[in-house]
Amino acid sequence: MKIALLGHGTVGQGVDRIITNRVRGVEVARILELPERLTDPRMTSRFEDIVEDPEIELVVECMGGLEPARSFIVDALGAGKSVVTSNKAVVAAHFEEFAACAQSTGASLLIEATCGGGIPWIASIEKVRRIDEVTSFSGIMNGTTNFIIDAMVRQGTDFDEALKRAQEQGFAERDPSADIDGIDVKNKTLIAACVAFGCACTSEFPVTGLRTITKADIDLFAAHGRTVKLLGRGVLRDGRYAVAVEPVALSSDTLEAHVPSNFNLVSLVGTTVGELKFYGQGAGMLPTGNAIVQDVIDYCEGRRPHYDFSADLSYDASLLRADYVLRTRATIEGARPFGPAAVVVHDVTAEEARRLLERACEEDAASFMAALPKEA
Amino acid sequence: MKIALLGHGTVGQGVDRIITNRVRGVEVARILELPERLTDPRMTSRFEDIVEDPEIELVVECMGGLEPARSFIVDALGAGKSVVTSNKAVVAAHFEEFAACAQSTGASLLIEATCGGGIPWIASIEKVRRIDEVTSFSGIMNGTTNFIIDAMVRQGTDFDEALKRAQEQGFAERDPSADIDGIDVKNKTLIAACVAFGCACTSEFPVTGLRTITKADIDLFAAHGRTVKLLGRGVLRDGRYAVAVEPVALSSDTLEAHVPSNFNLVSLVGTTVGELKFYGQGAGMLPTGNAIVQDVIDYCEGRRPHYDFSADLSYDASLLRADYVLRTRATIEGARPFGPAAVVVHDVTAEEARRLLERACEEDAASFMAALPKEA
């Protein structure tokens, strides 16, 4: 089978290498690159050379960004070519449109590499859904923030130093906003929720990152037997669902609390299978390349994932409730003391907690908040 | 598609219920049961009624035990019917024979339910091997022993009390030997090794259970920041492999150390994907039933797993080395003190350690041993 790669950066080169060295029967026939980077006879800077080539059956998009990625994916699917992508931003923004395009021409859309790097997470959700309803999911889905927290916990560094190390080791971008403000996790949570719940989930849900966490916060939670992790979560009950991204102070007795370095750990609960958890490297050339190539091989072996958005679910913020700790100099009404400069508010929704934090930040921009789940 | 169940005990009833309620296009047409248990019009006590029925395409064996399970599986595969089984004992003993039978008639053998209950473990190993070499695997693969250790750690009970609770809650058989002596884990480790390494692995490898563990052992390791778990492990390097089943004293900082109740956690390392871990319920009617039904659906969707035993590997015990702690009243030459009544021997193979334990047990039958991995 002949395929084309859109982009030959870190991920594209990883995919090219794995397919060329290890996958029989698949040939990387064309590669889209910028005019100034045409260093290989397979390369072209004209997308038409790919979309109009009847021999190309599948297109692997690994450019990133919204445009032209969105147009290329729509055009390829529209031309009946299946698409494998690792681009979480564009899938989170246009998932329904892509699925509809694919359905109209009989092409397939394969998105394993958008969530959790080499972890077979999307395929596992799909597999569980063949038998079960997925009633909740939850996970550490961002390697950069996990690396930062792990360095703060194990090496006692402060946030800025840990971020610098993550950047030096290539786990964080020079502009780390998408990671530390929770945008990356938001995209992955939205994609996972759509697949898990079978509906076009809203992109309007509470998202809180980790930018303001300090060593003192780490120590405060450690004194309560807890470790903070940035989690994306979703829950489904009685035709209603809720999703959120926020720091959660987990019991040190959980598996999540012990996830090291830039690893991810994602969980789901299915009606008959119970709780399943999946752990692996969430990012990097080889794990992401691996996930893309697994999708390519799945396609070769006849897997045709079908994303279903037909479930009639309503968003209900009250499904995600917890106690929340706020470390802030602002005054929080109705809160009780939790530790030095920190208070706890009892039994509020993720949305209410997010509003509390926003108000606190108007007075003290360095305020930090974490959910304090009751089950821990 | 019409299928038959061999056996309608706990697992068979679970499979029947899940398929009837949740899987379209698959009908449980016949059920093999003992003559005195024919309570359903689909039931028969004659295996011929199933193996000679041209409408039955697939047979689900959930009887357990070696015979007649082995003969039924061989006959069904020989008649060109695909077989799904959860019977780890019979697959561990006859894996090569079954795979050869299946290959000769074009039938399929699907064994997800033999290892790790509802965890997609065998399918994940197969998936990883499409791209990578699996260089090692390791795991908590027995829910009963994990339940016992967890009760000893969290509730401070001794072994006998914890075993009694496991039996009361249905996690342990009245005769718990297969679980606490490591036989169950041995079978799963052997199956996983064959699938992961692509060879007919030897069944002659060191197996040590947990029968002699005491609360004092738990406390001794806790004082060293460690938790004991019963692990099955395998490693592959340069055309050589080794496997072992034994108690391992893991750092309390590992995910494994925090696996609660009767859950399992299995890991593998692949060349490009790195380390993946999978967590879920290892046993019980619904998780095992779920794994069987996933295999049935996979078969319906065209998955035809092919177990390859062609790798030319030699067994090399020296690949699995560690320090070992022995708690015994026997004298162990060359050992150094580790704690009250316990010594440590440095850098020996799992085989050498197993022989040391056997010799110690001649003098003190209550001796206990656990590996002390260096990386922890």
mmCIF file of C-alpha atoms in Angstrom, chain B residues 18-373:
data_model
loop_
_atom_site.group_PDB
_atom_site.id
_atom_site.type_symbol
_atom_site.label_atom_id
_atom_site.label_comp_id
_atom_site.label_asym_id
_atom_site.label_seq_id
_atom_site.Cartn_x
_atom_site.Cartn_y
_atom_site.Cartn_z
ATOM 1 C CA ILE B 18 -22.960 -10.775 27.836
ATOM 2 C CA ILE B 19 -23.406 -12.201 24.314
ATOM 3 C CA THR B 20 -27.174 -12.512 24.578
ATOM 4 C CA ASN B 21 -27.632 -9.003 26.008
ATOM 5 C CA ARG B 22 -24.944 -7.008 24.276
ATOM 6 C CA VAL B 23 -23.583 -8.575 21.087
ATOM 7 C CA ARG B 24 -25.585 -8.427 17.880
ATOM 8 C CA GLY B 25 -25.054 -11.043 15.198
ATOM 9 C CA VAL B 26 -23.747 -13.761 17.524
ATOM 10 C CA GLU B 27 -25.978 -16.542 18.843
ATOM 11 C CA VAL B 28 -25.097 -19.066 21.556
ATOM 12 C CA ALA B 29 -26.665 -21.989 19.668
ATOM 13 C CA ARG B 30 -25.400 -24.970 21.680
ATOM 14 C CA ILE B 31 -24.043 -25.513 25.199
ATOM 15 C CA LEU B 32 -22.179 -28.621 26.338
ATOM 16 C CA GLU B 33 -23.123 -29.653 29.865
ATOM 17 C CA LEU B 34 -23.180 -32.748 32.036
ATOM 18 C CA PRO B 35 -26.202 -35.058 31.470
ATOM 19 C CA GLU B 36 -27.666 -34.142 34.897
ATOM 20 C CA ARG B 37 -27.467 -30.398 34.157
ATOM 21 C CA LEU B 38 -29.396 -30.132 30.891
ATOM 22 C CA THR B 39 -31.728 -27.307 31.935
ATOM 23 C CA ASP B 40 -31.884 -25.343 28.662
ATOM 24 C CA PRO B 41 -33.036 -26.379 25.145
ATOM 25 C CA ARG B 42 -29.625 -25.337 23.762
ATOM 26 C CA MET B 43 -27.845 -27.841 25.998
ATOM 27 C CA THR B 44 -26.409 -31.204 25.054
ATOM 28 C CA SER B 45 -24.063 -33.612 26.791
ATOM 29 C CA ARG B 46 -22.750 -34.999 23.475
ATOM 30 C CA PHE B 47 -19.705 -33.095 22.152
ATOM 31 C CA GLU B 48 -20.440 -34.643 18.714
ATOM 32 C CA ASP B 49 -23.597 -32.520 18.519
ATOM 33 C CA ILE B 50 -21.312 -29.502 18.496
ATOM 34 C CA VAL B 51 -18.219 -30.606 16.582
ATOM 35 C CA GLU B 52 -20.316 -32.206 13.809
ATOM 36 C CA ASP B 53 -22.732 -29.289 13.474
ATOM 37 C CA PRO B 54 -21.692 -27.404 10.309
ATOM 38 C CA GLU B 55 -23.549 -24.292 11.478
ATOM 39 C CA ILE B 56 -21.286 -23.841 14.530
ATOM 40 C CA GLU B 57 -18.326 -21.710 13.446
ATOM 41 C CA LEU B 58 -16.687 -21.080 16.798
ATOM 42 C CA VAL B 59 -16.434 -22.951 20.105
ATOM 43 C CA VAL B 60 -15.883 -21.239 23.465
ATOM 44 C CA GLU B 61 -14.190 -23.599 25.924
ATOM 45 C CA CYS B 62 -14.851 -22.590 29.529
ATOM 46 C CA MET B 63 -14.703 -25.900 31.353
ATOM 47 C CA GLY B 64 -11.188 -25.681 32.819
ATOM 48 C CA GLY B 65 -8.848 -28.582 33.543
ATOM 49 C CA LEU B 66 -6.658 -30.546 31.126
ATOM 50 C CA GLU B 67 -8.974 -33.326 29.935
ATOM 51 C CA PRO B 68 -11.393 -33.487 28.239
ATOM 52 C CA ALA B 69 -10.674 -29.790 27.483
ATOM 53 C CA ARG B 70 -7.539 -30.660 25.468
ATOM 54 C CA SER B 71 -9.317 -33.258 23.330
ATOM 55 C CA PHE B 72 -12.305 -30.999 22.693
ATOM 56 C CA ILE B 73 -10.045 -28.109 21.620
ATOM 57 C CA VAL B 74 -7.981 -30.363 19.327
ATOM 58 C CA ASP B 75 -11.132 -31.893 17.815
ATOM 59 C CA ALA B 76 -12.838 -28.529 17.302
ATOM 60 C CA LEU B 77 -9.752 -26.975 15.669
ATOM 61 C CA GLY B 78 -9.291 -30.166 13.627
ATOM 62 C CA ALA B 79 -12.879 -29.799 12.371
ATOM 63 C CA GLY B 80 -12.039 -26.253 11.247
ATOM 64 C CA LYS B 81 -13.933 -24.552 14.072
ATOM 65 C CA SER B 82 -12.193 -21.646 15.759
ATOM 66 C CA VAL B 83 -11.719 -21.855 19.524
ATOM 67 C CA VAL B 84 -11.822 -19.183 22.225
ATOM 68 C CA THR B 85 -10.598 -20.352 25.611
ATOM 69 C CA SER B 86 -9.946 -18.981 29.099
ATOM 70 C CA ASN B 87 -8.250 -22.218 30.200
ATOM 71 C CA LYS B 88 -4.670 -21.211 31.060
ATOM 72 C CA ALA B 89 -3.664 -24.674 32.290
ATOM 73 C CA VAL B 90 -4.522 -26.431 29.040
ATOM 74 C CA VAL B 91 -3.070 -23.686 26.827
ATOM 75 C CA ALA B 92 0.171 -23.576 28.839
ATOM 76 C CA ALA B 93 0.486 -27.362 28.474
ATOM 77 C CA HIS B 94 -0.531 -27.659 24.800
ATOM 78 C CA PHE B 95 -0.025 -24.250 23.174
ATOM 79 C CA GLU B 96 2.186 -25.494 20.303
ATOM 80 C CA GLU B 97 -0.124 -28.434 19.557
ATOM 81 C CA PHE B 98 -3.199 -26.155 19.466
ATOM 82 C CA ALA B 99 -1.485 -23.588 17.234
ATOM 83 C CA ALA B 100 -0.383 -26.332 14.820
ATOM 84 C CA CYS B 101 -3.937 -27.783 14.725
ATOM 85 C CA ALA B 102 -5.388 -24.346 14.029
ATOM 86 C CA GLN B 103 -2.878 -23.662 11.283
ATOM 87 C CA SER B 104 -3.518 -26.987 9.562
ATOM 88 C CA THR B 105 -7.254 -26.332 9.129
ATOM 89 C CA GLY B 106 -7.219 -22.529 8.909
ATOM 90 C CA ALA B 107 -9.132 -22.216 12.176
ATOM 91 C CA SER B 108 -8.172 -19.636 14.812
ATOM 92 C CA LEU B 109 -7.199 -19.946 18.451
ATOM 93 C CA LEU B 110 -7.989 -16.948 20.675
ATOM 94 C CA ILE B 111 -6.601 -16.891 24.221
ATOM 95 C CA GLU B 112 -7.030 -13.364 25.620
ATOM 96 C CA ALA B 113 -8.987 -14.688 28.623
ATOM 97 C CA THR B 114 -6.161 -16.976 29.768
ATOM 98 C CA CYS B 115 -4.114 -14.056 31.145
ATOM 99 C CA GLY B 116 -5.229 -11.050 33.140
ATOM 100 C CA GLY B 117 -9.041 -11.315 32.976
ATOM 101 C CA GLY B 118 -10.495 -8.212 31.336
ATOM 102 C CA ILE B 119 -7.095 -6.636 30.617
ATOM 103 C CA PRO B 120 -6.351 -6.605 26.866
ATOM 104 C CA TRP B 121 -2.921 -8.153 27.544
ATOM 105 C CA ILE B 122 -2.380 -10.891 24.940
ATOM 106 C CA ALA B 123 -3.846 -8.677 22.187
ATOM 107 C CA SER B 124 -1.564 -5.842 23.309
ATOM 108 C CA ILE B 125 1.539 -8.045 23.143
ATOM 109 C CA GLU B 126 0.501 -9.164 19.659
ATOM 110 C CA LYS B 127 -0.116 -5.562 18.616
ATOM 111 C CA VAL B 128 3.242 -4.335 19.927
ATOM 112 C CA ARG B 129 5.013 -7.196 18.090
ATOM 113 C CA ARG B 130 3.690 -5.980 14.738
ATOM 114 C CA ILE B 131 6.337 -3.235 15.000
ATOM 115 C CA ASP B 132 8.616 -3.946 17.950
ATOM 116 C CA GLU B 133 10.528 -6.734 19.564
ATOM 117 C CA VAL B 134 9.221 -7.288 23.114
ATOM 118 C CA THR B 135 12.428 -7.288 25.170
ATOM 119 C CA SER B 136 10.832 -7.970 28.558
ATOM 120 C CA PHE B 137 7.542 -8.386 30.352
ATOM 121 C CA SER B 138 6.562 -8.519 33.987
ATOM 122 C CA GLY B 139 3.411 -8.525 36.004
ATOM 123 C CA ILE B 140 1.113 -9.095 38.900
ATOM 124 C CA MET B 141 -0.988 -11.766 37.168
ATOM 125 C CA ASN B 142 -2.807 -13.418 40.062
ATOM 126 C CA GLY B 143 -5.632 -11.617 41.806
ATOM 127 C CA THR B 144 -5.831 -14.013 44.754
ATOM 128 C CA THR B 145 -2.250 -13.524 45.943
ATOM 129 C CA ASN B 146 -2.492 -9.781 45.375
ATOM 130 C CA PHE B 147 -5.664 -9.685 47.483
ATOM 131 C CA ILE B 148 -3.882 -11.609 50.253
ATOM 132 C CA ILE B 149 -0.791 -9.361 50.264
ATOM 133 C CA ASP B 150 -2.917 -6.218 50.083
ATOM 134 C CA ALA B 151 -4.970 -7.359 53.101
ATOM 135 C CA MET B 152 -1.754 -8.150 54.997
ATOM 136 C CA VAL B 153 -0.282 -4.711 54.171
ATOM 137 C CA ARG B 154 -3.388 -2.562 54.682
ATOM 138 C CA GLN B 155 -5.209 -4.412 57.436
ATOM 139 C CA GLY B 156 -2.185 -5.892 59.190
ATOM 140 C CA THR B 157 -3.616 -9.424 59.102
ATOM 141 C CA ASP B 158 -1.453 -12.527 58.913
ATOM 142 C CA PHE B 159 -1.430 -14.855 55.888
ATOM 143 C CA ASP B 160 -4.024 -17.390 57.125
ATOM 144 C CA GLU B 161 -6.548 -14.697 58.011
ATOM 145 C CA ALA B 162 -6.026 -12.919 54.666
ATOM 146 C CA LEU B 163 -6.443 -16.203 52.777
ATOM 147 C CA LYS B 164 -9.639 -16.900 54.698
ATOM 148 C CA ARG B 165 -11.014 -13.481 53.695
ATOM 149 C CA ALA B 166 -10.059 -14.119 50.056
ATOM 150 C CA GLN B 167 -11.956 -17.420 50.211
ATOM 151 C CA GLU B 168 -14.988 -15.796 51.882
ATOM 152 C CA GLN B 169 -15.117 -13.122 49.162
ATOM 153 C CA GLY B 170 -14.807 -15.709 46.389
ATOM 154 C CA PHE B 171 -11.342 -14.577 45.229
ATOM 155 C CA ALA B 172 -9.681 -17.848 46.322
ATOM 156 C CA GLU B 173 -10.638 -21.496 45.833
ATOM 157 C CA ARG B 174 -11.162 -23.818 48.787
ATOM 158 C CA ASP B 175 -7.865 -25.453 47.714
ATOM 159 C CA PRO B 176 -5.764 -22.364 47.028
ATOM 160 C CA SER B 177 -2.573 -24.212 45.995
ATOM 161 C CA ALA B 178 -2.593 -23.183 42.326
ATOM 162 C CA ASP B 179 -2.718 -19.530 43.378
ATOM 163 C CA ILE B 180 -0.434 -19.352 46.405
ATOM 164 C CA ASP B 181 2.199 -21.776 45.081
ATOM 165 C CA GLY B 182 2.551 -19.785 41.851
ATOM 166 C CA ILE B 183 1.165 -22.441 39.450
ATOM 167 C CA ASP B 184 -1.488 -20.096 38.067
ATOM 168 C CA VAL B 185 1.129 -17.382 37.470
ATOM 169 C CA LYS B 186 3.476 -19.981 35.969
ATOM 170 C CA ASN B 187 0.859 -20.901 33.334
ATOM 171 C CA LYS B 188 0.177 -17.244 32.495
ATOM 172 C CA THR B 189 3.884 -16.409 32.376
ATOM 173 C CA LEU B 190 4.534 -19.311 30.024
ATOM 174 C CA ILE B 191 1.705 -18.249 27.689
ATOM 175 C CA ALA B 192 2.816 -14.594 27.758
ATOM 176 C CA ALA B 193 6.442 -15.605 27.083
ATOM 177 C CA CYS B 194 5.455 -17.727 24.061
ATOM 178 C CA VAL B 195 3.403 -14.858 22.592
ATOM 179 C CA ALA B 196 5.929 -12.128 23.481
ATOM 180 C CA PHE B 197 9.083 -13.918 22.350
ATOM 181 C CA GLY B 198 7.627 -15.982 19.484
ATOM 182 C CA CYS B 199 9.079 -19.295 20.609
ATOM 183 C CA ALA B 200 7.970 -22.481 22.358
ATOM 184 C CA CYS B 201 9.305 -21.504 25.773
ATOM 185 C CA THR B 202 10.386 -24.163 28.223
ATOM 186 C CA SER B 203 8.108 -25.023 31.136
ATOM 187 C CA GLU B 204 11.222 -25.724 33.229
ATOM 188 C CA PHE B 205 11.841 -22.420 34.984
ATOM 189 C CA PRO B 206 12.010 -21.301 38.616
ATOM 190 C CA VAL B 207 8.606 -20.927 40.299
ATOM 191 C CA THR B 208 8.250 -19.775 43.900
ATOM 192 C CA GLY B 209 4.943 -18.930 45.544
ATOM 193 C CA LEU B 210 3.835 -16.988 48.581
ATOM 194 C CA ARG B 211 2.575 -19.741 50.895
ATOM 195 C CA THR B 212 5.150 -19.025 53.643
ATOM 196 C CA ILE B 213 4.941 -15.203 53.759
ATOM 197 C CA THR B 214 4.223 -13.773 57.233
ATOM 198 C CA LYS B 215 3.192 -10.406 58.604
ATOM 199 C CA ALA B 216 6.760 -10.083 59.931
ATOM 200 C CA ASP B 217 8.096 -10.401 56.352
ATOM 201 C CA ILE B 218 5.730 -7.661 55.181
ATOM 202 C CA ASP B 219 6.919 -5.427 58.039
ATOM 203 C CA LEU B 220 10.601 -6.169 57.369
ATOM 204 C CA PHE B 221 10.317 -5.104 53.724
ATOM 205 C CA ALA B 222 8.157 -2.092 54.622
ATOM 206 C CA ALA B 223 10.991 -0.925 56.890
ATOM 207 C CA HIS B 224 13.189 -0.978 53.761
ATOM 208 C CA GLY B 225 10.623 1.002 51.722
ATOM 209 C CA ARG B 226 9.441 -2.074 49.823
ATOM 210 C CA THR B 227 6.278 -4.086 49.144
ATOM 211 C CA VAL B 228 6.299 -7.763 48.146
ATOM 212 C CA LYS B 229 4.314 -8.810 45.068
ATOM 213 C CA LEU B 230 4.234 -12.165 43.295
ATOM 214 C CA LEU B 231 5.545 -11.460 39.768
ATOM 215 C CA GLY B 232 5.838 -13.445 36.568
ATOM 216 C CA ARG B 233 8.713 -12.106 34.476
ATOM 217 C CA GLY B 234 10.448 -12.747 31.190
ATOM 218 C CA VAL B 235 13.426 -11.171 29.456
ATOM 219 C CA LEU B 236 14.811 -11.505 25.900
ATOM 220 C CA ARG B 237 18.326 -10.485 24.858
ATOM 221 C CA ASP B 238 20.524 -11.412 21.886
ATOM 222 C CA GLY B 239 18.659 -14.591 20.988
ATOM 223 C CA ARG B 240 18.437 -15.788 24.598
ATOM 224 C CA TYR B 241 15.569 -15.607 27.074
ATOM 225 C CA ALA B 242 14.751 -16.363 30.699
ATOM 226 C CA VAL B 243 11.515 -16.583 32.696
ATOM 227 C CA ALA B 244 10.706 -16.852 36.396
ATOM 228 C CA VAL B 245 7.836 -16.602 38.879
ATOM 229 C CA GLU B 246 8.740 -15.414 42.365
ATOM 230 C CA PRO B 247 7.966 -12.919 45.127
ATOM 231 C CA VAL B 248 9.700 -9.599 44.400
ATOM 232 C CA ALA B 249 10.222 -6.868 47.000
ATOM 233 C CA LEU B 250 9.445 -3.766 44.936
ATOM 234 C CA SER B 251 10.184 -0.174 45.862
ATOM 235 C CA SER B 252 7.081 1.453 47.381
ATOM 236 C CA ASP B 253 7.566 4.111 44.711
ATOM 237 C CA THR B 254 6.507 1.770 41.871
ATOM 238 C CA LEU B 255 3.000 1.508 40.409
ATOM 239 C CA GLU B 256 3.064 -2.240 41.139
ATOM 240 C CA ALA B 257 3.431 -1.629 44.882
ATOM 241 C CA HIS B 258 0.063 0.200 44.872
ATOM 242 C CA VAL B 259 -2.078 -2.357 43.050
ATOM 243 C CA PRO B 260 -5.019 -3.018 45.411
ATOM 244 C CA SER B 261 -7.336 -5.925 46.114
ATOM 245 C CA ASN B 262 -7.550 -8.580 43.391
ATOM 246 C CA PHE B 263 -6.350 -6.307 40.543
ATOM 247 C CA ASN B 264 -3.557 -7.206 38.105
ATOM 248 C CA LEU B 265 -0.880 -4.979 36.555
ATOM 249 C CA VAL B 266 1.143 -6.285 33.615
ATOM 250 C CA SER B 267 3.992 -4.518 31.814
ATOM 251 C CA LEU B 268 6.016 -4.936 28.665
ATOM 252 C CA VAL B 269 8.924 -3.117 27.061
ATOM 253 C CA GLY B 270 8.981 -2.763 23.264
ATOM 254 C CA THR B 271 11.875 -1.482 21.173
ATOM 255 C CA THR B 272 10.194 1.696 19.884
ATOM 256 C CA VAL B 273 7.099 2.061 22.084
ATOM 257 C CA GLY B 274 9.070 1.787 25.352
ATOM 258 C CA GLU B 275 7.317 0.646 28.512
ATOM 259 C CA LEU B 276 3.562 -0.023 28.510
ATOM 260 C CA LYS B 277 1.550 -1.132 31.555
ATOM 261 C CA PHE B 278 -2.004 -2.487 31.699
ATOM 262 C CA TYR B 279 -4.161 -2.627 34.840
ATOM 263 C CA GLY B 280 -7.500 -4.260 35.495
ATOM 264 C CA GLN B 281 -9.408 -6.987 37.255
ATOM 265 C CA GLY B 282 -7.598 -10.266 36.730
ATOM 266 C CA ALA B 283 -10.443 -12.630 37.497
ATOM 267 C CA GLY B 284 -14.155 -12.957 38.166
ATOM 268 C CA MET B 285 -17.157 -13.862 36.057
ATOM 269 C CA LEU B 286 -17.591 -10.535 34.275
ATOM 270 C CA PRO B 287 -13.941 -9.590 33.549
ATOM 271 C CA THR B 288 -13.119 -13.102 32.283
ATOM 272 C CA GLY B 289 -16.431 -13.266 30.419
ATOM 273 C CA ASN B 290 -15.627 -9.870 28.925
ATOM 274 C CA ALA B 291 -12.225 -11.071 27.649
ATOM 275 C CA ILE B 292 -13.851 -14.124 26.038
ATOM 276 C CA VAL B 293 -16.547 -12.033 24.369
ATOM 277 C CA GLN B 294 -13.929 -9.544 23.089
ATOM 278 C CA ASP B 295 -12.185 -12.501 21.423
ATOM 279 C CA VAL B 296 -15.504 -13.618 19.906
ATOM 280 C CA ILE B 297 -16.150 -10.107 18.528
ATOM 281 C CA ASP B 298 -12.545 -9.844 17.276
ATOM 282 C CA TYR B 299 -13.074 -13.095 15.410
ATOM 283 C CA CYS B 300 -16.330 -11.786 13.917
ATOM 284 C CA GLU B 301 -14.499 -8.646 12.790
ATOM 285 C CA GLY B 302 -11.904 -10.715 10.994
ATOM 286 C CA ARG B 303 -9.017 -10.869 13.470
ATOM 287 C CA ARG B 304 -7.101 -14.117 12.931
ATOM 288 C CA PRO B 305 -4.256 -14.225 15.487
ATOM 289 C CA HIS B 306 -1.340 -16.336 14.387
ATOM 290 C CA TYR B 307 0.910 -17.709 17.115
ATOM 291 C CA ASP B 308 4.410 -18.017 15.861
ATOM 292 C CA PHE B 309 6.814 -20.419 17.596
ATOM 293 C CA SER B 310 9.593 -20.075 15.054
ATOM 294 C CA ALA B 311 12.071 -17.863 16.942
ATOM 295 C CA ASP B 312 15.292 -19.763 17.565
ATOM 296 C CA LEU B 313 15.981 -18.757 21.170
ATOM 297 C CA SER B 314 17.947 -20.508 23.884
ATOM 298 C CA TYR B 315 17.109 -20.408 27.573
ATOM 299 C CA ASP B 316 19.743 -18.530 29.578
ATOM 300 C CA ALA B 317 19.134 -18.344 33.310
ATOM 301 C CA SER B 318 21.820 -15.679 33.718
ATOM 302 C CA LEU B 319 19.525 -13.033 32.168
ATOM 303 C CA LEU B 320 17.486 -12.831 35.400
ATOM 304 C CA ARG B 321 19.789 -11.848 38.258
ATOM 305 C CA ALA B 322 19.099 -9.979 41.489
ATOM 306 C CA ASP B 323 19.890 -9.850 45.161
ATOM 307 C CA TYR B 324 17.614 -12.167 47.161
ATOM 308 C CA VAL B 325 16.387 -11.907 50.757
ATOM 309 C CA LEU B 326 15.828 -15.218 52.586
ATOM 310 C CA ARG B 327 13.984 -15.343 55.899
ATOM 311 C CA THR B 328 14.916 -18.728 57.307
ATOM 312 C CA ARG B 329 16.340 -20.507 60.346
ATOM 313 C CA ALA B 330 18.632 -22.468 58.015
ATOM 314 C CA THR B 331 22.216 -21.322 57.505
ATOM 315 C CA ILE B 332 22.872 -19.721 54.101
ATOM 316 C CA GLU B 333 26.537 -19.653 53.230
ATOM 317 C CA GLY B 334 27.980 -16.388 52.002
ATOM 318 C CA ALA B 335 24.852 -14.440 52.957
ATOM 319 C CA ARG B 336 24.836 -11.141 54.834
ATOM 320 C CA PRO B 337 22.369 -9.973 57.495
ATOM 321 C CA PHE B 338 19.257 -8.135 56.198
ATOM 322 C CA GLY B 339 17.056 -7.977 59.285
ATOM 323 C CA PRO B 340 15.683 -10.153 62.103
ATOM 324 C CA ALA B 341 16.065 -13.792 60.968
ATOM 325 C CA ALA B 342 16.658 -12.655 57.361
ATOM 326 C CA VAL B 343 19.764 -12.567 55.173
ATOM 327 C CA VAL B 344 20.585 -11.285 51.708
ATOM 328 C CA VAL B 345 22.623 -13.044 49.003
ATOM 329 C CA HIS B 346 24.034 -10.816 46.306
ATOM 330 C CA ASP B 347 23.733 -11.079 42.537
ATOM 331 C CA VAL B 348 22.504 -14.608 41.925
ATOM 332 C CA THR B 349 20.221 -15.925 39.173
ATOM 333 C CA ALA B 350 16.564 -16.746 39.831
ATOM 334 C CA GLU B 351 17.512 -20.422 39.386
ATOM 335 C CA GLU B 352 20.331 -20.264 41.952
ATOM 336 C CA ALA B 353 18.055 -18.428 44.376
ATOM 337 C CA ARG B 354 15.351 -21.077 43.921
ATOM 338 C CA ARG B 355 17.896 -23.824 44.770
ATOM 339 C CA LEU B 356 19.028 -21.891 47.854
ATOM 340 C CA LEU B 357 15.399 -21.705 49.018
ATOM 341 C CA GLU B 358 14.832 -25.407 48.420
ATOM 342 C CA ARG B 359 17.889 -26.271 50.497
ATOM 343 C CA ALA B 360 16.782 -23.865 53.258
ATOM 344 C CA CYS B 361 13.306 -25.443 53.299
ATOM 345 C CA GLU B 362 14.806 -28.857 54.068
ATOM 346 C CA GLU B 363 15.905 -27.390 57.406
ATOM 347 C CA ASP B 364 13.094 -24.834 57.897
ATOM 348 C CA ALA B 365 9.980 -25.540 55.831
ATOM 349 C CA ALA B 366 8.593 -22.073 56.643
ATOM 350 C CA SER B 367 11.469 -20.269 54.869
ATOM 351 C CA PHE B 368 10.471 -17.335 52.651
ATOM 352 C CA MET B 369 12.352 -15.692 49.791
ATOM 353 C CA ALA B 370 11.927 -12.552 47.702
ATOM 354 C CA ALA B 371 14.014 -10.941 44.965
ATOM 355 C CA LEU B 372 15.379 -7.480 45.736
ATOM 356 C CA PRO B 373 15.723 -5.792 42.354
#
